[in-house]
mmCIF file of C-alpha atoms and ligand atoms in Angstrom:
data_model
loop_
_atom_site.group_PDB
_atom_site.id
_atom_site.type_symbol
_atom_site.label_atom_id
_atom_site.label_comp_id
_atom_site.label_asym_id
_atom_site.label_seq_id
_atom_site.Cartn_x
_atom_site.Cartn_y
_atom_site.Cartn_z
ATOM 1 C CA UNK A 1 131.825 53.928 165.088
ATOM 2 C CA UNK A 2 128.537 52.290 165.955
ATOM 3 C CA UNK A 3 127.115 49.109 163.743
ATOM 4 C CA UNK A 4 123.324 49.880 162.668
ATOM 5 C CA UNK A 5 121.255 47.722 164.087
ATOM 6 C CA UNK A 6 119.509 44.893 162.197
ATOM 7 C CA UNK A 7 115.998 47.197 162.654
ATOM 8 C CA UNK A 8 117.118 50.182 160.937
ATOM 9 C CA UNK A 9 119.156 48.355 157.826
ATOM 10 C CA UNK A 10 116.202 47.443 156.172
ATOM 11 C CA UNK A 11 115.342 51.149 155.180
ATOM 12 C CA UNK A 12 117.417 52.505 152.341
ATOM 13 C CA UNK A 13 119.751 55.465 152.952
ATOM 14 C CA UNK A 14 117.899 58.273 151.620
ATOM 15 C CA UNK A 15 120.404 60.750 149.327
ATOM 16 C CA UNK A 16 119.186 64.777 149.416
ATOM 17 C CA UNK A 17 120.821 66.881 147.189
ATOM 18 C CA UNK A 18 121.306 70.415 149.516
ATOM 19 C CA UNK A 19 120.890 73.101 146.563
ATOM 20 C CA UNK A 20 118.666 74.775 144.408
ATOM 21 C CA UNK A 21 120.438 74.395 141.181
ATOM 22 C CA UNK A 22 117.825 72.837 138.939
ATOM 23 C CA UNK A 23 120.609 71.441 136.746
ATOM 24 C CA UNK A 24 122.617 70.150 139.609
ATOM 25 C CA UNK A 25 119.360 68.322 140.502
ATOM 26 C CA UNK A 26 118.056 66.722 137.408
ATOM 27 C CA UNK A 27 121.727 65.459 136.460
ATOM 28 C CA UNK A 28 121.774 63.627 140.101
ATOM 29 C CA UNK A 29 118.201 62.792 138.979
ATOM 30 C CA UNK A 30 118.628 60.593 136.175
ATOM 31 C CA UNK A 31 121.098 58.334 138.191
ATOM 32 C CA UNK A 32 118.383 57.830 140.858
ATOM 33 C CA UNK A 33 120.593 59.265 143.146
ATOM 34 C CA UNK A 34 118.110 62.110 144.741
ATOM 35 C CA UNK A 35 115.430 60.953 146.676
ATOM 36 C CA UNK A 36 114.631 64.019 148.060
ATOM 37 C CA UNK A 37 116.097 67.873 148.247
ATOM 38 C CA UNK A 38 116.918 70.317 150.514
ATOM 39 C CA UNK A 39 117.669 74.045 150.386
ATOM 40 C CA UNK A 40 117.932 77.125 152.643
ATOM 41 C CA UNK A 41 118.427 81.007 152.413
ATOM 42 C CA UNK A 42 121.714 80.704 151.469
ATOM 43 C CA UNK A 43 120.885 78.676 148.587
ATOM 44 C CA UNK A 44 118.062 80.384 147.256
ATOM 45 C CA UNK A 45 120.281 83.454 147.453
ATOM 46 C CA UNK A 46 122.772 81.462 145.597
ATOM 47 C CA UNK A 47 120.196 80.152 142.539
ATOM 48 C CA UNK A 48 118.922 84.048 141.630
ATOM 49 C CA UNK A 49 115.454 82.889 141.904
ATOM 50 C CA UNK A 50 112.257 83.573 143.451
ATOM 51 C CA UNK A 51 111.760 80.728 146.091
ATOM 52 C CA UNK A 52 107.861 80.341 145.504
ATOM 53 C CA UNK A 53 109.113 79.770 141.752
ATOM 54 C CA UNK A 54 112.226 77.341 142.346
ATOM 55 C CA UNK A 55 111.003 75.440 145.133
ATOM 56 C CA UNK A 56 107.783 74.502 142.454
ATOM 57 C CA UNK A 57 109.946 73.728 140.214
ATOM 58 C CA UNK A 58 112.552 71.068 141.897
ATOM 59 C CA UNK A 59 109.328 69.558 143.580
ATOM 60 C CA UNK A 60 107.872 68.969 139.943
ATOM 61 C CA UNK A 61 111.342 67.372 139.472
ATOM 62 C CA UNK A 62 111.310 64.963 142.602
ATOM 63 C CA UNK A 63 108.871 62.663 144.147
ATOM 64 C CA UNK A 64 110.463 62.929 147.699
ATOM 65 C CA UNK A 65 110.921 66.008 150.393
ATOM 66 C CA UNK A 66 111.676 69.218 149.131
ATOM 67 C CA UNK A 67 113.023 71.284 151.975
ATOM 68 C CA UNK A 68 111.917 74.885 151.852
ATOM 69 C CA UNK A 69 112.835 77.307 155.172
ATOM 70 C CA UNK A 70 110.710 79.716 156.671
ATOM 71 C CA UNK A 71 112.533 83.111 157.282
ATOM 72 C CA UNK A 72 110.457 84.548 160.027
ATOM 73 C CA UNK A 73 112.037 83.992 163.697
ATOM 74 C CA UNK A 74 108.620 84.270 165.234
ATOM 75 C CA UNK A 75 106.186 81.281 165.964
ATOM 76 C CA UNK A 76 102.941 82.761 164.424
ATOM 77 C CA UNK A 77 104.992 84.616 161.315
ATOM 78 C CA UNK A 78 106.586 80.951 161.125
ATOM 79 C CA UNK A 79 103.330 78.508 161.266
ATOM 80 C CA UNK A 80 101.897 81.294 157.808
ATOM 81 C CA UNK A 81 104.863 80.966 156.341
ATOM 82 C CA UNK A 82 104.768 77.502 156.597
ATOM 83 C CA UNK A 83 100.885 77.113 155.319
ATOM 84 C CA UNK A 84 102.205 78.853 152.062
ATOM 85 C CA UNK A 85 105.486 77.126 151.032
ATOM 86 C CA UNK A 86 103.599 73.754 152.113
ATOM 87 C CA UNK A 87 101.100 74.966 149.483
ATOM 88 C CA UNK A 88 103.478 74.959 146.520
ATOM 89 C CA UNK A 89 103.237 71.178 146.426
ATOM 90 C CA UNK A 90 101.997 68.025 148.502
ATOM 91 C CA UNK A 91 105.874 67.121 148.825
ATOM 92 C CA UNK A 92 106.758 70.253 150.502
ATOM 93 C CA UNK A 93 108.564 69.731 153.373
ATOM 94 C CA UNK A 94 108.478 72.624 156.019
ATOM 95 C CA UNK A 95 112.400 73.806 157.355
ATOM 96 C CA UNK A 96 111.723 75.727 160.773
ATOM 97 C CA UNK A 97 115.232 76.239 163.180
ATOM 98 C CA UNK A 98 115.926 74.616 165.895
ATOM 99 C CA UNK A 99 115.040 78.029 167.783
ATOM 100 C CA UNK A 100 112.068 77.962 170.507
ATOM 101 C CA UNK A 101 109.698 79.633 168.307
ATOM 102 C CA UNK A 102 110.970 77.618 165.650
ATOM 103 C CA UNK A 103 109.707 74.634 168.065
ATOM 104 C CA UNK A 104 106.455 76.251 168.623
ATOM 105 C CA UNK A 105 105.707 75.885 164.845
ATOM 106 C CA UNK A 106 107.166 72.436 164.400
ATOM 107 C CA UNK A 107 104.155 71.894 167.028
ATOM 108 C CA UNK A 108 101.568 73.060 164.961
ATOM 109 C CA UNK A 109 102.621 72.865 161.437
ATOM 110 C CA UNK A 110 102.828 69.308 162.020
ATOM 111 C CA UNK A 111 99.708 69.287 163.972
ATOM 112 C CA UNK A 112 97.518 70.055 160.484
ATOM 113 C CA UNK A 113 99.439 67.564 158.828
ATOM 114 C CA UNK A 114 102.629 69.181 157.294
ATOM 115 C CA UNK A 115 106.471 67.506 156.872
ATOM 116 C CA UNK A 116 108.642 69.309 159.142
ATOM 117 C CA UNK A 117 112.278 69.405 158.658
ATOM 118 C CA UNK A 118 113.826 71.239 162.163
ATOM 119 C CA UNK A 119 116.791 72.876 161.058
ATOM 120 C CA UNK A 120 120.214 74.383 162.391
ATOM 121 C CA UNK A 121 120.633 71.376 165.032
ATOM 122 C CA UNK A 122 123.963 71.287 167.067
ATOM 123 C CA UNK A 123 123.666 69.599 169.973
ATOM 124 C CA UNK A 124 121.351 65.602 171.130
ATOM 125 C CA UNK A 125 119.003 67.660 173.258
ATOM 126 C CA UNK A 126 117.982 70.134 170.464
ATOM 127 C CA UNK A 127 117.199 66.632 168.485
ATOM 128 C CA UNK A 128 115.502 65.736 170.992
ATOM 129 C CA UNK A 129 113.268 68.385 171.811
ATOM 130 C CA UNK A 130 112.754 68.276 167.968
ATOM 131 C CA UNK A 131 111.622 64.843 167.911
ATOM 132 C CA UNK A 132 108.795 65.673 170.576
ATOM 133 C CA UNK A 133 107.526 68.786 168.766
ATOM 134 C CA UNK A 134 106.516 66.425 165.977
ATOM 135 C CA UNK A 135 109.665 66.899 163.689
ATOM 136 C CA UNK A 136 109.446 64.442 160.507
ATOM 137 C CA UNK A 137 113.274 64.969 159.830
ATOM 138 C CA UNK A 138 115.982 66.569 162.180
ATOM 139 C CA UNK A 139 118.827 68.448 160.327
ATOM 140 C CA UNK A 140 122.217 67.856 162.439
ATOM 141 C CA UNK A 141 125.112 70.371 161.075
ATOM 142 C CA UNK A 142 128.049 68.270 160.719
ATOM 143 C CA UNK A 143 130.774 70.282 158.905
ATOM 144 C CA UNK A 144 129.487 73.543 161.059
ATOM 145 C CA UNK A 145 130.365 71.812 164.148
ATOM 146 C CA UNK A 146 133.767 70.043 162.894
ATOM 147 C CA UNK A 147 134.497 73.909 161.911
ATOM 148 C CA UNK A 148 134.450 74.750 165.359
ATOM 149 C CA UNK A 149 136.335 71.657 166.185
ATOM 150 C CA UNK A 150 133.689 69.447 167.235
ATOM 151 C CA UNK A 151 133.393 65.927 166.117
ATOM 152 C CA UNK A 152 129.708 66.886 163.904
ATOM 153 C CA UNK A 153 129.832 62.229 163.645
ATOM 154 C CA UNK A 154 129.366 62.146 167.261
ATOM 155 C CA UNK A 155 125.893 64.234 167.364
ATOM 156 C CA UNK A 156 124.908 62.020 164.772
ATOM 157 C CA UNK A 157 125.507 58.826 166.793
ATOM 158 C CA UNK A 158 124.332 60.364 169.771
ATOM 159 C CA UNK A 159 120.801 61.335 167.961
ATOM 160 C CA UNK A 160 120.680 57.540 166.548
ATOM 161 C CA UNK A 161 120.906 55.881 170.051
ATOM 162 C CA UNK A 162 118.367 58.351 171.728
ATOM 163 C CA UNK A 163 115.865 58.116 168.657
ATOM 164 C CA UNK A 164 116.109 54.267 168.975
ATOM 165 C CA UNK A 165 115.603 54.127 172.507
ATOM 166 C CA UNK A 166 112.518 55.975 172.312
ATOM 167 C CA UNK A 167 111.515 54.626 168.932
ATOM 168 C CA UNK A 168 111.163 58.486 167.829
ATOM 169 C CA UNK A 169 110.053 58.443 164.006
ATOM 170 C CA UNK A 170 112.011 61.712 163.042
ATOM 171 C CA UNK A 171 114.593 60.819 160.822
ATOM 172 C CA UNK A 172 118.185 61.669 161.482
ATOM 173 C CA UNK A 173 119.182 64.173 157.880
ATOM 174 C CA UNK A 174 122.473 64.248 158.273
ATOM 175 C CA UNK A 175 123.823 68.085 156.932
ATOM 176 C CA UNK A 176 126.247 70.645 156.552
ATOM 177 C CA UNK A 177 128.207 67.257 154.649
ATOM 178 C CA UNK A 178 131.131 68.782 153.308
ATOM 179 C CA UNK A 179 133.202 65.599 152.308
ATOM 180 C CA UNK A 180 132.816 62.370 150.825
ATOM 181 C CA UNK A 181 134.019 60.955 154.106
ATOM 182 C CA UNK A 182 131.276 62.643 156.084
ATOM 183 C CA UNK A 183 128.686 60.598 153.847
ATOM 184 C CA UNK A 184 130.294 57.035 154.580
ATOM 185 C CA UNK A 185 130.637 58.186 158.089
ATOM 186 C CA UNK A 186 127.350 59.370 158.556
ATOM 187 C CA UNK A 187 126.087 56.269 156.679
ATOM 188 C CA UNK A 188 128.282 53.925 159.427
ATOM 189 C CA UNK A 189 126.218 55.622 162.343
ATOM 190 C CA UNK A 190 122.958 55.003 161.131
ATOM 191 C CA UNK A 191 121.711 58.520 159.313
ATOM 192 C CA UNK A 192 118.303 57.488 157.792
ATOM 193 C CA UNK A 193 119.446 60.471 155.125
ATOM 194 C CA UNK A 194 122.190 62.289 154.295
ATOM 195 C CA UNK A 195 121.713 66.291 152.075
ATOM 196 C CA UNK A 196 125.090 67.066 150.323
ATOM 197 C CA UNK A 197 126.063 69.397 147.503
ATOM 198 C CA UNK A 198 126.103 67.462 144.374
ATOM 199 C CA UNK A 199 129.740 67.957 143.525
ATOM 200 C CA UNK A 200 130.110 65.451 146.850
ATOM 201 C CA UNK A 201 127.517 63.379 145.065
ATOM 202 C CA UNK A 202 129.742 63.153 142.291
ATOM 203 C CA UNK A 203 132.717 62.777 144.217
ATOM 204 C CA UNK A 204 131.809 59.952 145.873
ATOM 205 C CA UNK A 205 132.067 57.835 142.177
ATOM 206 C CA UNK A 206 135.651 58.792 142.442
ATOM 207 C CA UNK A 207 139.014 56.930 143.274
ATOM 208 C CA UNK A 208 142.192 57.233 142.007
ATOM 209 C CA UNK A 209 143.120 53.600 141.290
ATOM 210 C CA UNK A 210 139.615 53.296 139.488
ATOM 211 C CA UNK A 211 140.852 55.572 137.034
ATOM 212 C CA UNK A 212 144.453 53.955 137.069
ATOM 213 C CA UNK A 213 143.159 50.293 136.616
ATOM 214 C CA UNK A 214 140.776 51.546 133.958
ATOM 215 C CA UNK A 215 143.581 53.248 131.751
ATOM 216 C CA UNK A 216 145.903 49.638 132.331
ATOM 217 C CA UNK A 217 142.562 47.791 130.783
ATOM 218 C CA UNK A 218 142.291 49.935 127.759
ATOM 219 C CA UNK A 219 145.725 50.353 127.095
ATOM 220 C CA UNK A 220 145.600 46.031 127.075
ATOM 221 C CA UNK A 221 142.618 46.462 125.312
ATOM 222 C CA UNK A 222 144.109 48.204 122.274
ATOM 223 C CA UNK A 223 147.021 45.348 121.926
ATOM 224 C CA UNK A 224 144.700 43.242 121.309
ATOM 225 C CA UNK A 225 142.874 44.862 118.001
ATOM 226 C CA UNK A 226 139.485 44.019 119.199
ATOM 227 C CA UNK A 227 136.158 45.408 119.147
ATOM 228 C CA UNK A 228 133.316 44.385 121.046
ATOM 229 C CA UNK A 229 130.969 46.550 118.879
HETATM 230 O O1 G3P B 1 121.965 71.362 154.729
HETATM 231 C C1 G3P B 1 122.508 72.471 155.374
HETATM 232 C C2 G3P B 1 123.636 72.984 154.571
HETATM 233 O O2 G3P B 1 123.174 73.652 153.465
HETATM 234 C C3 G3P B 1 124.602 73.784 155.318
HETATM 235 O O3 G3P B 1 125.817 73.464 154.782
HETATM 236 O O4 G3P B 1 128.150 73.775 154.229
HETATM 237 O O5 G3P B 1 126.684 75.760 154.642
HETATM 238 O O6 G3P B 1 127.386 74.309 156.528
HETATM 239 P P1 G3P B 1 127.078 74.383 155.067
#
């Protein structure tokens, strides 16, 4: 596992939360935990809604990215796409895939201005090519490539050392998290951000001998007959 250089600690780890549940979101919300939030087909599908209507919504809720795709698989159908999810709010970001065409309007969406989150990344050269088209985040699929038996922590570390030697400014969003492991891990090589569901969110609070030494303490705690309020 690679150690972060001194350079990229000072930037705090950015948490997304990868749905459009509106609940899901404002829970995470009130610890702090959601900087930013990301969704997809599959998870507008998933909420019921319209996604002009949702995607307003969780970007009245947040003050970072909101991630909203484009469903179009050509360039120019892409790029107006683009121009009107970017216009639901000013923190709109832009998901295009990693596709040529989806390149093409990373280009020029980001050209007038726009946040551009390339999506559906599998391999250091798509990052790469990302990077140059103007990407402001890259989204590397990390549970999508351990399903096919690929270490998905490895395109992650690869993506940190090529960004760095360039000094690329995309950010590495670290998706497809599955696990509570893949966070830590993916925090250990250097992701700038990491998108999970937020039942990983919540997982991560989690340990078994938290729980244990907690029940010991207030079991103690009720020998003694005290009260602290
Ligand atoms: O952020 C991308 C994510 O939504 C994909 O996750 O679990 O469907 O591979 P998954």
């Amino acid at each position: 596992m690679l150690t972060p250089k001194p350079s990229q600690a000072v930037n705090n780890m950015k948490f997304f939360a990868d749905t459009a549940d509106v609940g899901a979101i404002a829970e995470l919300n009130e610890l702090g935990m959601v900087d930013g939030v990301t969704t997809n087909p599959s998870l507008i599908m998933k909420s019921g809604r319209d996604i002009i209507e949702v995607t307003r919504e969780i970007a009245g809720m947040v003050d970072g990215p909101v991630s909203a795709e484009v469903v179009a698989t050509k360039a120019d159908e892409m790029i107006s796409e683009g121009r009107k999810l970017a216009e639901i709010a000013d923190n709109i970001a832009v998901k295009v895939p990693l596709t040529w065409d989806g390149l093409k309007a990373c280009k020029a969406l980001s050209g007038e201005g726009k946040t551009i989150n390339v999506t559906l990344c599998f391999s250091a050269n798509q990052a790469l090519l990302a990077a140059k088209a103007g990407a402001a985040f890259i989204s590397p699929f990390i549970g999508r490539l351990d399903d096919i038996n690929v270490d998905g922590m490895e395109l992650i570390e690869d993506i940190r050392i090529i960004y760095d030697n360039y000094d690329f400014d995309t950010k590495i969003l670290a998706a497809s998290i599955r696990s509570v492991n893949h966070v830590k891990d993916a925090a250990l090589a250097g992701a700038d951000v990491m998108t999970a569901p937020p039942d990983v969110i919540r997982k991560m609070a989690h340990h078994p001998l938290t729980d244990k030494g907690l029940d010991a303490f207030l079991n103690d705690w009720k020998k003694t007959g005290q009260k602290i309020l």
